[in-house]
Coordinates of C-alpha atoms and ligand atoms in Angstrom, one line a residue:
X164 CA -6.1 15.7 26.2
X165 CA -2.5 17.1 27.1
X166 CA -2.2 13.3 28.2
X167 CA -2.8 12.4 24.5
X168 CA -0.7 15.1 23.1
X169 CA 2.0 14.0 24.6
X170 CA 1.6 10.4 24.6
X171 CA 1.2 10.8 20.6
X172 CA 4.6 13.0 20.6
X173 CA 6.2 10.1 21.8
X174 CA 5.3 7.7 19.8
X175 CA 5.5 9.4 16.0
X176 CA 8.3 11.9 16.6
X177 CA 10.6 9.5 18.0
X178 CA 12.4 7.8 15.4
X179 CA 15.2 6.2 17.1
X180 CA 13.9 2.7 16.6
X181 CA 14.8 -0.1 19.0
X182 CA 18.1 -1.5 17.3
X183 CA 19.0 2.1 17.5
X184 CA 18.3 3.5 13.6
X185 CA 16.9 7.1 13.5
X186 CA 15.2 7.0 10.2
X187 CA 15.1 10.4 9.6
X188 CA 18.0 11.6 7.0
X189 CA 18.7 14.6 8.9
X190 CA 17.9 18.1 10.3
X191 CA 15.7 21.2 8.4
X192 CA 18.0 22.4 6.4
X193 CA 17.6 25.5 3.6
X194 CA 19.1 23.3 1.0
X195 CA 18.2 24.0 -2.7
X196 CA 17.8 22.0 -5.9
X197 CA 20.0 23.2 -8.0
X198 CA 19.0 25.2 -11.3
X199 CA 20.3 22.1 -13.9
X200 CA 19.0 19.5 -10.9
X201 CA 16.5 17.5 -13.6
X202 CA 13.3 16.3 -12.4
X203 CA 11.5 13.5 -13.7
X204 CA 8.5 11.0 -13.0
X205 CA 8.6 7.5 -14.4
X206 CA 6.0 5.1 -16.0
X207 CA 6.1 1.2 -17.3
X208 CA 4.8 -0.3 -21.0
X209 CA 3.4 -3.0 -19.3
X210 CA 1.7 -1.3 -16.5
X211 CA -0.3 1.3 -17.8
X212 CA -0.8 0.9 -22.0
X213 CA -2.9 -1.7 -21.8
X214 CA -4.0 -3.0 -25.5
X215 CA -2.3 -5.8 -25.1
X216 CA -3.1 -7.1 -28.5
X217 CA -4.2 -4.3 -30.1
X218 CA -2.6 -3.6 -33.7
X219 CA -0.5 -6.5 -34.2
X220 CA 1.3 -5.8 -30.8
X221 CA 2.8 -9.8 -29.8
X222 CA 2.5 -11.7 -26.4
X223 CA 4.6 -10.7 -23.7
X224 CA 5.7 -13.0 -21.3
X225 CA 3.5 -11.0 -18.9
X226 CA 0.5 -11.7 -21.1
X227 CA 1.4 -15.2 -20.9
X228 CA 1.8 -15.3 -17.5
X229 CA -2.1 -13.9 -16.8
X230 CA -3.5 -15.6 -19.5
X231 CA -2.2 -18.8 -19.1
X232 CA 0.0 -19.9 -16.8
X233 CA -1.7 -18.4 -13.5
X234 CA -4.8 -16.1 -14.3
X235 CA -4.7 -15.7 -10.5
X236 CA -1.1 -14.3 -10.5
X237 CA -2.6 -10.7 -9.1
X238 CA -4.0 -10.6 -5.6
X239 CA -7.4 -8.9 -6.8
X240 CA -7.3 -11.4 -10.2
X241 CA -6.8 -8.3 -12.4
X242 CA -4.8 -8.4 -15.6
X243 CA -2.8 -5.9 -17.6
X244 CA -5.0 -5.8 -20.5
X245 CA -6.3 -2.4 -20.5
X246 CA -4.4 -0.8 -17.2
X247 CA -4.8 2.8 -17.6
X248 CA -5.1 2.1 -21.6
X249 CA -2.0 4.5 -22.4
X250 CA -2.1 3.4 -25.7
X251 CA -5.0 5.2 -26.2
X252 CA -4.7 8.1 -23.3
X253 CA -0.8 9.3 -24.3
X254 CA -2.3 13.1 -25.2
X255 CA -3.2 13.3 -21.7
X256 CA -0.5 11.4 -20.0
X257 CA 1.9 13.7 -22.0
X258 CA -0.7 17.4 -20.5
X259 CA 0.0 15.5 -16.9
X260 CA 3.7 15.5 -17.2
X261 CA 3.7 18.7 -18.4
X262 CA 1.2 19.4 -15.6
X263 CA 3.8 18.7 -13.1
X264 CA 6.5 20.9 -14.8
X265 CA 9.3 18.2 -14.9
X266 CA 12.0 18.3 -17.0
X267 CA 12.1 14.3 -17.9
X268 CA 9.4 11.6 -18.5
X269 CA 10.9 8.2 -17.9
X270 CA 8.8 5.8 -20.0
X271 CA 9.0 2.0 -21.1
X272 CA 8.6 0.9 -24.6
X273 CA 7.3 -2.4 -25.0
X274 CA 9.0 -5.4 -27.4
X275 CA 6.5 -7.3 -28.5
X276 CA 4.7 -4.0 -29.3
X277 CA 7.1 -3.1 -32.0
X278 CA 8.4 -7.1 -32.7
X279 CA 6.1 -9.2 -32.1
X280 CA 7.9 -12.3 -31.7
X281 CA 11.2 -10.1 -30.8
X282 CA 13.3 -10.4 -34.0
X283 CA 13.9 -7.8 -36.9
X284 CA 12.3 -9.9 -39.6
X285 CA 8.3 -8.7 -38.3
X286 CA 8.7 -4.8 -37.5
X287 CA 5.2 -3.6 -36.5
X288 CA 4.9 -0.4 -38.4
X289 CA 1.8 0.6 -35.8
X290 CA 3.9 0.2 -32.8
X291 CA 6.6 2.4 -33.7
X292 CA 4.2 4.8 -34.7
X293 CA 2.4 4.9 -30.9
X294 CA 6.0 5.2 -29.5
X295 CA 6.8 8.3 -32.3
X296 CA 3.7 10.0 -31.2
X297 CA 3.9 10.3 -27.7
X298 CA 7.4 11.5 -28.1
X299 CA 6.2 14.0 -30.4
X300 CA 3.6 15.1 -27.8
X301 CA 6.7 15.5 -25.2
X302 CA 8.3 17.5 -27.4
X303 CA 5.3 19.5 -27.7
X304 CA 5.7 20.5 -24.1
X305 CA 9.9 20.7 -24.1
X306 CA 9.9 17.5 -22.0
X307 CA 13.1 15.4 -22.4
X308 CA 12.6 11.4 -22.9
X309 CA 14.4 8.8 -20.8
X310 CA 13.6 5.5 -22.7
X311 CA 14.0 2.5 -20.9
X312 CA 14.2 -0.5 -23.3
X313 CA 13.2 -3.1 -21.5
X314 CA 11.0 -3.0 -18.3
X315 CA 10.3 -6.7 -18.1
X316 CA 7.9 -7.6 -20.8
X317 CA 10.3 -10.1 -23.0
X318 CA 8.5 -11.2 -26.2
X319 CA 6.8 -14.6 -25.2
X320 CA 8.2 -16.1 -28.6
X321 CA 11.8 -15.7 -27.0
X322 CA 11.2 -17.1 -23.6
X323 CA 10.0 -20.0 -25.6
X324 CA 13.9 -20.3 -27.2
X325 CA 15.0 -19.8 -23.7
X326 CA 14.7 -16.2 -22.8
X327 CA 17.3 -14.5 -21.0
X328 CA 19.3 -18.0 -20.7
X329 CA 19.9 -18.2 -24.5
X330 CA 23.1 -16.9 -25.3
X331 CA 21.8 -16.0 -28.8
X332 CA 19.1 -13.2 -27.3
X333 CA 22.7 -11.0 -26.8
X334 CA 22.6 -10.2 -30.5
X335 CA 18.5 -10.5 -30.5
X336 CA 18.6 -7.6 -28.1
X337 CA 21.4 -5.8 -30.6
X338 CA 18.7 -5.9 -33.3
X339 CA 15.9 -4.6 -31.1
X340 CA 18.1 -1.8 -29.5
X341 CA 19.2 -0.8 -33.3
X342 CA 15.4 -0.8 -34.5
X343 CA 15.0 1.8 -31.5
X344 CA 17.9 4.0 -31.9
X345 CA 17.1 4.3 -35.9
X346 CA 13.7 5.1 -35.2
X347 CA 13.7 8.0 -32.0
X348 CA 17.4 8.3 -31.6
X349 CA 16.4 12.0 -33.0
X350 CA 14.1 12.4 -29.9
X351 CA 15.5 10.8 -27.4
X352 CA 18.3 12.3 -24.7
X353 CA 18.8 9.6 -22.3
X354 CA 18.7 5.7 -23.5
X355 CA 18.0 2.8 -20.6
X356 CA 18.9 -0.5 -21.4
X357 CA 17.6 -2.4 -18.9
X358 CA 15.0 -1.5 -15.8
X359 CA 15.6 -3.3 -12.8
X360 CA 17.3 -6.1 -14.0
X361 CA 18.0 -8.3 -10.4
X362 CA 13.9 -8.2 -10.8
X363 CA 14.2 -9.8 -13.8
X364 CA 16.8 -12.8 -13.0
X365 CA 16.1 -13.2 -9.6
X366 CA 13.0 -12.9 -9.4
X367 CA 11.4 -14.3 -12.4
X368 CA 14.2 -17.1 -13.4
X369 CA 15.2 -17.8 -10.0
X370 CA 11.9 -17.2 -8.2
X371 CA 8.3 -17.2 -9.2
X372 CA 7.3 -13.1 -8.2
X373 CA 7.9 -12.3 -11.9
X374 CA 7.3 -13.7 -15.4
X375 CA 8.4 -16.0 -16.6
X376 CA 8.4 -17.7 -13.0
X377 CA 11.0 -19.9 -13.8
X378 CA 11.9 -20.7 -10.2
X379 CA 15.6 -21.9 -10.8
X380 CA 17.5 -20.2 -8.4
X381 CA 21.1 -20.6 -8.5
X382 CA 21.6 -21.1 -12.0
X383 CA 19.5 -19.6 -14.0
X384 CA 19.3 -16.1 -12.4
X385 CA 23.3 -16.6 -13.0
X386 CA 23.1 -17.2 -16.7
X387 CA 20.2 -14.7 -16.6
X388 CA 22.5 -12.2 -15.4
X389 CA 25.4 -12.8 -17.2
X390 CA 23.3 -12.9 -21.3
X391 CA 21.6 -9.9 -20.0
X392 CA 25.0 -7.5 -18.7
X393 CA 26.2 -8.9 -22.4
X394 CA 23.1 -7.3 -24.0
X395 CA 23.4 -3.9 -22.1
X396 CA 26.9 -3.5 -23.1
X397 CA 26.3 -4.5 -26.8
X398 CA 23.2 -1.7 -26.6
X399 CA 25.6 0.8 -25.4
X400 CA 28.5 0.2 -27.8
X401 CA 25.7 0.2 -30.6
X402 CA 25.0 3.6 -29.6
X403 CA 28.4 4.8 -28.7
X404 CA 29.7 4.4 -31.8
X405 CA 27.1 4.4 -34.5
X406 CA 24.1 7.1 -32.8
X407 CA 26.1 9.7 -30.4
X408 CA 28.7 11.1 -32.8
X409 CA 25.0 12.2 -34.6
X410 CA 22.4 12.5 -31.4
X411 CA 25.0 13.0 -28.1
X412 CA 22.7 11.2 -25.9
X413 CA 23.2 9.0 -22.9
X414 CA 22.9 5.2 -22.1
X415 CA 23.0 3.6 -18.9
X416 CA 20.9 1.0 -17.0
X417 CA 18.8 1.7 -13.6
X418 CA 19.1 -0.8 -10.9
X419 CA 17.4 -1.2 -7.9
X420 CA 18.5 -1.5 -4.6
X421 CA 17.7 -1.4 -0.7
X422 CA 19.8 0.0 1.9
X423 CA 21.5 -2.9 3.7
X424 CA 21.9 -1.5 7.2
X425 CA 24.1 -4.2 9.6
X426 CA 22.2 -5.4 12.4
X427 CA 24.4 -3.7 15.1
X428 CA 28.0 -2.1 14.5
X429 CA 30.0 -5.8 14.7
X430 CA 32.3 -7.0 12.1
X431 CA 29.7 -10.0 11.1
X432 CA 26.9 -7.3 10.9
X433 CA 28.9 -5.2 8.8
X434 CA 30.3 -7.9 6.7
X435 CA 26.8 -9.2 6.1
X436 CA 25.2 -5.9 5.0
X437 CA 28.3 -5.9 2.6
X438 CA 27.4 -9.1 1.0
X439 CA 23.9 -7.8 1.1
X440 CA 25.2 -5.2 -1.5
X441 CA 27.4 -6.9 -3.3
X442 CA 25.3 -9.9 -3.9
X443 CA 22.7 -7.7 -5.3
X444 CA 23.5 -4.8 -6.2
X445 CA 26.9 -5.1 -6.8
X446 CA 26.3 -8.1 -8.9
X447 CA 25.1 -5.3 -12.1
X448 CA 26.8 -3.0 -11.2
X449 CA 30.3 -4.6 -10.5
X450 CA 30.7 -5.2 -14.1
X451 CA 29.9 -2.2 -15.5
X452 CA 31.0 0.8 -12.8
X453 CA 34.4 -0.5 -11.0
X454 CA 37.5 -0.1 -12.3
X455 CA 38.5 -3.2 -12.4
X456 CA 35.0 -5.2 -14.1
X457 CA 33.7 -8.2 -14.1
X458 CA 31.5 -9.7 -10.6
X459 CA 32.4 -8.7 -7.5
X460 CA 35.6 -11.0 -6.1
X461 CA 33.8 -11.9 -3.1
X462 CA 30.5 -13.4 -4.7
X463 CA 32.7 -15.2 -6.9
X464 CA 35.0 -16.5 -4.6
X465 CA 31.6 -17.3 -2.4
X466 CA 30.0 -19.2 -5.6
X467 CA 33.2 -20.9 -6.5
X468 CA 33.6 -22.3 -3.4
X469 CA 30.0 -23.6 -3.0
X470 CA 29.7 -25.2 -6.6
X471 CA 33.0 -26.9 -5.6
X472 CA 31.6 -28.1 -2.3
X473 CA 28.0 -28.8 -4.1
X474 CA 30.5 -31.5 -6.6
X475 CA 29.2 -29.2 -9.8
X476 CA 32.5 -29.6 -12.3
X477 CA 32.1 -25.7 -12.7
X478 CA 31.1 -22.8 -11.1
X479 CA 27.4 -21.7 -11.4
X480 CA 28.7 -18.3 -11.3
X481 CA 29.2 -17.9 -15.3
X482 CA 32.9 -16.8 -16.0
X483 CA 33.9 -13.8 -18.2
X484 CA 35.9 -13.7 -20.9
X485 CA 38.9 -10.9 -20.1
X486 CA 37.6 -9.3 -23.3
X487 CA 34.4 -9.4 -22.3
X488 CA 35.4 -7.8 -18.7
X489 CA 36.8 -5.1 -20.9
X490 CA 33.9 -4.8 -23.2
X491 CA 31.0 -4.1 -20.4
X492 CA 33.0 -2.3 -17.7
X493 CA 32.8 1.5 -18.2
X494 CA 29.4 1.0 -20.1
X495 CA 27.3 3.5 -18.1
X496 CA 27.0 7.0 -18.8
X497 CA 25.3 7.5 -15.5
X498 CA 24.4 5.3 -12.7
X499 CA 20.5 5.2 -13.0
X500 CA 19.2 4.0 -9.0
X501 CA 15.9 2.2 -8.0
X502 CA 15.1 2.8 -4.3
X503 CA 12.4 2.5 -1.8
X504 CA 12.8 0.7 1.2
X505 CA 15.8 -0.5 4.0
X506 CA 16.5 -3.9 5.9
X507 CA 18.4 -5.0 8.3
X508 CA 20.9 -7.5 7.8
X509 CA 22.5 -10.1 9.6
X510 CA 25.1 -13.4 9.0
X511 CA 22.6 -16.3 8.8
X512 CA 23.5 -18.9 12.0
X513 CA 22.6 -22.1 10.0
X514 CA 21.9 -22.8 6.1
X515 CA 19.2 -20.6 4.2
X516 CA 17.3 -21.3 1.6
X517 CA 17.3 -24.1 -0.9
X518 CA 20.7 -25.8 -1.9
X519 CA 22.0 -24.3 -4.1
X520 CA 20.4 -20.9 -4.5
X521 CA 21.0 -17.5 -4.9
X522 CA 20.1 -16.7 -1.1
X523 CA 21.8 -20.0 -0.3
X524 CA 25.2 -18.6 -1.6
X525 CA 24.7 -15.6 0.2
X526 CA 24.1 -16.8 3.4
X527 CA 22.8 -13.7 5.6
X528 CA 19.6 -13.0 7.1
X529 CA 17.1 -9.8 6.1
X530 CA 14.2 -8.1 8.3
X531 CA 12.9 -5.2 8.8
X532 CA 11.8 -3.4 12.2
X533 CA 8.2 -3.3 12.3
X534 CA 8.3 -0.1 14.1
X535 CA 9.6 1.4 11.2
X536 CA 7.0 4.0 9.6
X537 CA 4.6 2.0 7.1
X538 CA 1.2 2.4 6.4
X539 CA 1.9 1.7 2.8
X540 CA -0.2 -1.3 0.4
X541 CA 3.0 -2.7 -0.4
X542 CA 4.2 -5.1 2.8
X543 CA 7.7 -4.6 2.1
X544 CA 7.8 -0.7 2.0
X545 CA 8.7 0.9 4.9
X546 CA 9.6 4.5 5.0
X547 CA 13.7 4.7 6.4
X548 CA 15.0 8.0 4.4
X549 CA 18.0 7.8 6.4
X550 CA 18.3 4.4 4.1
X551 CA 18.1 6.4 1.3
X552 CA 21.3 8.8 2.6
X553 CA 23.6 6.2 3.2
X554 CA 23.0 4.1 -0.3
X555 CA 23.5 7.4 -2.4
X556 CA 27.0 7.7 -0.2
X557 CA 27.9 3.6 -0.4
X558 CA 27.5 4.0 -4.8
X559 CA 29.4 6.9 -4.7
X560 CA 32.5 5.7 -2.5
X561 CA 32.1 2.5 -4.3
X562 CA 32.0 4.2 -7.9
X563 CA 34.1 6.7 -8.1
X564 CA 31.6 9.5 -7.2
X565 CA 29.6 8.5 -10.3
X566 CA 27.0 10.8 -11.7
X567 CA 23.7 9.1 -10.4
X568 CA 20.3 9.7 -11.8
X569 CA 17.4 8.6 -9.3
X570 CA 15.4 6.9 -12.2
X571 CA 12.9 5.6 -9.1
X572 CA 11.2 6.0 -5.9
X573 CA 7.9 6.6 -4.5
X574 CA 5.1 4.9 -2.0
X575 CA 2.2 3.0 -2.5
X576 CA -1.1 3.2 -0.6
X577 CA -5.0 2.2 -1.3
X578 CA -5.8 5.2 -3.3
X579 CA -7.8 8.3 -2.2
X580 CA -6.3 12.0 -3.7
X581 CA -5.8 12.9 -0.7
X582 CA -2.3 11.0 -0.1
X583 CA -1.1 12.6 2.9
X584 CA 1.3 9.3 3.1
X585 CA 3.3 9.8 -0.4
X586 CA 3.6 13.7 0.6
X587 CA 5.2 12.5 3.6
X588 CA 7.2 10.2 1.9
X589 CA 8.6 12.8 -0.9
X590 CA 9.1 15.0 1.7
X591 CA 11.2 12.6 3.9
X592 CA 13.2 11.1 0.6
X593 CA 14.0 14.4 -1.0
X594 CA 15.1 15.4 2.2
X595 CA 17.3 12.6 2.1
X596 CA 18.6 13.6 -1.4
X597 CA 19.7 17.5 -0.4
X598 CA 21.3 15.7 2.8
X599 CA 23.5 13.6 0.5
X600 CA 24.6 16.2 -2.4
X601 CA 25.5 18.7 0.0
X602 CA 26.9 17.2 2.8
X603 CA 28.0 13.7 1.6
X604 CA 28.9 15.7 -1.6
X605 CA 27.5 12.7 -3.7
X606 CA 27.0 13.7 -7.7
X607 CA 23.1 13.8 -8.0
X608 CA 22.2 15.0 -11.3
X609 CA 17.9 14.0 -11.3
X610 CA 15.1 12.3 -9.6
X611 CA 12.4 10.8 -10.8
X612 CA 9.5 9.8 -9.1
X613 CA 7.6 6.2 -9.2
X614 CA 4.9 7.2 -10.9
X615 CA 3.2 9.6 -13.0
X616 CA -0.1 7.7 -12.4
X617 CA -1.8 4.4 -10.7
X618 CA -1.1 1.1 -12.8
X619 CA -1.0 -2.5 -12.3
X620 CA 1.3 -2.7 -10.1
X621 CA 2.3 -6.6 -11.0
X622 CA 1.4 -9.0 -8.3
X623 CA -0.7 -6.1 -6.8
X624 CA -2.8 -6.0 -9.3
X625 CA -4.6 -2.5 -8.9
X626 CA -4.9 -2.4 -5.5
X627 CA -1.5 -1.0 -4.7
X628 CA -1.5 2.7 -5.8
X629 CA 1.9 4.3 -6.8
X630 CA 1.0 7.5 -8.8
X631 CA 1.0 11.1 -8.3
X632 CA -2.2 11.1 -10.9
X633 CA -5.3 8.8 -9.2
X634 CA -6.6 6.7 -12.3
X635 CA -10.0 5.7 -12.2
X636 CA -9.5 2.2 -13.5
X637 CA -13.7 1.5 -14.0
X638 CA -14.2 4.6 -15.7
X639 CA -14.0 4.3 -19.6
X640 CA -11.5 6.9 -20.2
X641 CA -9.5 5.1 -16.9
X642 CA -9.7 9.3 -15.7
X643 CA -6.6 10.9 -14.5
X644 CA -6.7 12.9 -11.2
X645 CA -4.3 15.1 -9.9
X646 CA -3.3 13.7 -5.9
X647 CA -2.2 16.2 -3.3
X648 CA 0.8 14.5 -3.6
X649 CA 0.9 15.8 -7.7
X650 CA 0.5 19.5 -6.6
X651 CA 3.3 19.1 -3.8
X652 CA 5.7 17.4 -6.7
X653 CA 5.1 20.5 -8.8
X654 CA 5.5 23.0 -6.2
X655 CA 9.2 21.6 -5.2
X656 CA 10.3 21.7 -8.7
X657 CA 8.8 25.2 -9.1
X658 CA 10.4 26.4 -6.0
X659 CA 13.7 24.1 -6.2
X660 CA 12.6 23.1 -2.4
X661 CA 11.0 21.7 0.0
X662 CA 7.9 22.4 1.3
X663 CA 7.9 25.5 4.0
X664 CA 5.6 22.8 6.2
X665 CA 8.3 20.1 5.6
X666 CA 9.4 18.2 9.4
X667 CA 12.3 15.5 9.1
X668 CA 11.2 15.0 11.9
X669 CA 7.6 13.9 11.7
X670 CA 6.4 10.5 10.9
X671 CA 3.0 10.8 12.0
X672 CA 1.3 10.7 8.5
X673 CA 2.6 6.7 8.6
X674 CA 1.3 6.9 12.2
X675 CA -1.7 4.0 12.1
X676 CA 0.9 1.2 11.1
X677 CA 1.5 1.9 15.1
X678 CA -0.2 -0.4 17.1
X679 CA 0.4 1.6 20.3
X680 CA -1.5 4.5 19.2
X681 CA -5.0 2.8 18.5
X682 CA -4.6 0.9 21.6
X683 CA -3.8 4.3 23.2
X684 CA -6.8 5.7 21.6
X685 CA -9.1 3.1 22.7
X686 CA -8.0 3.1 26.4
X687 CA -8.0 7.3 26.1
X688 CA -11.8 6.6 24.7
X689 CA -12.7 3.8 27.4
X690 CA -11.3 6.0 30.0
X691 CA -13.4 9.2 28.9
X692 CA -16.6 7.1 28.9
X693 CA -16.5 5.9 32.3
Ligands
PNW114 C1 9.9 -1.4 -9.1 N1 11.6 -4.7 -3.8 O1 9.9 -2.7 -8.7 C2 9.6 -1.5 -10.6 O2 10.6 -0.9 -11.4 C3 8.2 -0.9 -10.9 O3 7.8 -1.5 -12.1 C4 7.3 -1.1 -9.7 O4 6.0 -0.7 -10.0 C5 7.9 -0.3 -8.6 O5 9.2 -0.6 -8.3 C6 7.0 -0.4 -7.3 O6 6.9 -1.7 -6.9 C7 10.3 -3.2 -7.4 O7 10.8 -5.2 -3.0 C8 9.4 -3.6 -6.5 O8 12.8 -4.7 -3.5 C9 9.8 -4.1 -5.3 C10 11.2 -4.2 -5.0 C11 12.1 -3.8 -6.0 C12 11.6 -3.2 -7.1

């Protein structure tokens, strides 16, 4: 038994992985959330309203994308048809929030819901009236609302005029954005324009993981890109100079991002973890965040170059106007950050992916360490809150110390209320969070957490469970539990910290992604038998 104790120490408390990464952010220390620290949970439109064409809502291209193009898009064949029916559970979804004691509810409103083909002509007078009545329910309980415009669900009507490549969807956007601000702009404090949007270019017009699965990599997720940064800073000069003299509120965007942690300490390491950044990250938030604007100079020295090589007669790499430079940078009233995982990065020996593409042009190599603590329903999630530390320090060195709002981050497993995993995992992260505002002195103003409840969780389906609420998708009512992981959330934000039981250094709620311990135990149980 001591044998065992030991053994297991070993294995789950050492966190120095091979390459030589301790994952854990950093020592116990008394750290506190401070008194105007806000605290939020986040949800999508798409993933848990459901009604999909209920009261003259229109066809997203995520409705499309189930319905017609690849009904077996999720892993377990679900759709988001009903989800966790939102639409018709928003009383309760609002109690929950208000169950938690957060400050903000970070919630998606969907297009098509309130334009069914996207433009200002057809204004569905139902939709706007779902969206007023949930935020009337939130102000019922004194919770703030963070609405994020768009969280991937483009009305199917405007992918068929080209979506995100049509230059015209700029202005298209304008009107939609306009439709929202003269409709909640009295209810709502905080205004994202865009969720995620490196999801949405590179991954559904350069790749086929998201609607519309256009697969095009290397051009369109370029001219994806550049429409869509033109369409966030429209949004935001909208509001800057027609809503906030009246409302005050905020407008920014939330992007998501790994850590990029070089392979070892070399300069080629280093260098590629910097590309790493810069070719994805950097290539939102370039534009709007630095002081100078416009993409970063290496990726467009990088794509230059290549399209040159490649015999194009002009960069794929879209150019910008120096008006429009001008007219997006500085268009971010706080840096809203996506995070939940790290990789490793490394330069690339020989060519990678197709030619050209997106990963072509960048020409490094990701992995992660499979020792890494996991356990999780999502392959690519693996818990490095160290990760977490040291991308909260790169965006504020790169940005000026920029106010950041965590708008994401969370862990998915099979489901069960008793998600000793996702306790683990806030621990760990908000660990990571203290570590950074008070000794990296980075400018944290909020967290939220990914999510308020279970969903369908795209190419998941329903089988990868992100919420702090269990939803029992078979039940009519889709019935909302609270997890352990719910009543930990509330007891931080009550106390302003972590949990008394909290160990930065203890991993072992991830501990059966370790092969060596079942191995262990089976030799230990062999052994005991004979
Ligand atoms: C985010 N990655 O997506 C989305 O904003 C949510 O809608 C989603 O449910 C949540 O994270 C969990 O998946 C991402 O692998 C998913 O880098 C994966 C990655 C990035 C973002």
């Amino acid at each position: 038994m001591l044998f065992l104790f030991l053994l297991s120490s070993f294995v789950f408390k050492g966190n120095a992985d091979t390459i030589g990464l301790n994952v854990s952010a950093g020592p116990k220390q008394n750290y506190t959330f401070p008194k105007d620290f806000l605290f939020g949970v986040s949800t999508a439109a798409l993933q848990i309203e459901g009604a999909w064409d209920a009261d003259g809502k229109g066809e997203s291209i995520w409705d499309h994308l189930v319905h017609v193009q690849n009904p077996k898009f999720a892993k377990d064949g679900s759709t988001p048809d009903v989800a966790a029916d939102s639409y018709h559970n928003y009383k309760r979804d609002a109690e929950m929030v208000h169950e938690l004691g957060v400050n903000i509810y970070r919630f998606s409103i969907s297009w098509p819901r309130i334009m069914p083909k996207g433009l200002k002509n057809d204004i569905n007078q139902k939709g706007l009236e779902y969206y007023r009545n949930l935020l009337m329910e939130l102000e019922k309980y004194n919770v703030t609302a963070m609405v994020v415009m768009y969280h991937w669900d483009l009305p199917q009507a405007l992918q068929e005029m080209g979506g995100w490549t049509n230059e015209n969807i700029v202005d298209y956007f304008a009107d939609y954005a306009k439709v929202l601000y003269d409709n909640y702009a009295d209810k709502v404090k905080y205004w994202v324009t865009f969720n995620e949007p490196m999801q949405v270019c590179l991954e559904g017009y350069g790749n086929t993981y998201r609607a519309p699965k256009l697969n095009q990599t290397g051009f369109a997720d370029y001219l994806c890109t550049h429409n869509l940064l033109k369409a966030h800073a429209k949004a935001y000069h909208i509001y800057n100079t027609t809503y906030r003299p009246t409302y005050g509120g905020q407008v920014a965007i939330s992007l998501d991002s790994n850590w990029a942690e070089p392979k070892t300490e070399s300069a080629s390491d280093r260098e590629a973890a910097e590309r790493y950044l810069q070719f994805h990250l950097g290539w939102y938030t370039h534009p709007i965040y630095s002081a100078e604007g416009n993409y970063p100079a290496e990726m467009i020295r990088i794509i230059d170059e290549k399209s040159r090589q490649q015999n194009f007669s002009q960069s794929r790499l879209p150019k910008f106007t120096p008006e429009e430079i001008e007219y997006i940078k500085g268009t971010g009233d706080f840096f809203g950050l996506n995070h939940y995982t790290t990789y490793y990065l490394t330069m690339a020996d020989k060519q990678v992916g197709a030619v050209p593409s997106h990963a072509n042009d960048c020409g490094i190599v990701r992995f992660q360490n499979p020792k890494w603590p996991s356990k999780s329903s999502s392959n690519w999630l693996r818990v490095v809150p160290v990760g977490f530390r040291r991308l909260l320090k790169w965006v504020s060195n790169e940005y000026n110390n920029v106010s950041i709002l965590v708008t994401e981050n969370g862990f998915a497993d099979f489901s069960g209320v008793h998600d000793a995993e996702r306790v683990s995992y806030y621990g760990h992260y908000l660990n990571a969070l203290l570590h950074s505002m008070y000794e990296d002195k980075t400018n944290v103003k909020g967290y939220c957490a990914w999510s308020l409840m279970d969903n369908w969780e795209w190419d998941d389906g329903l089988t990868s469970r992100f919420g702090l609420f269990l939803v029992d998708f078979k039940s009519p009512n889709k019935t909302r539990t609270p997890k352990d992981s719910a009543k930990m959330y509330a007891k931080v934000i009550k106390s302003r910290s972590l949990p008394d039981n909290f160990d930065p250094t203890d991993f072992s709620a991830f501990s059966s992604s370790n092969v060596l311990l079942p191995s262990v135990l089976t030799v230990v149980t062999l052994l005991s038998l004979t």
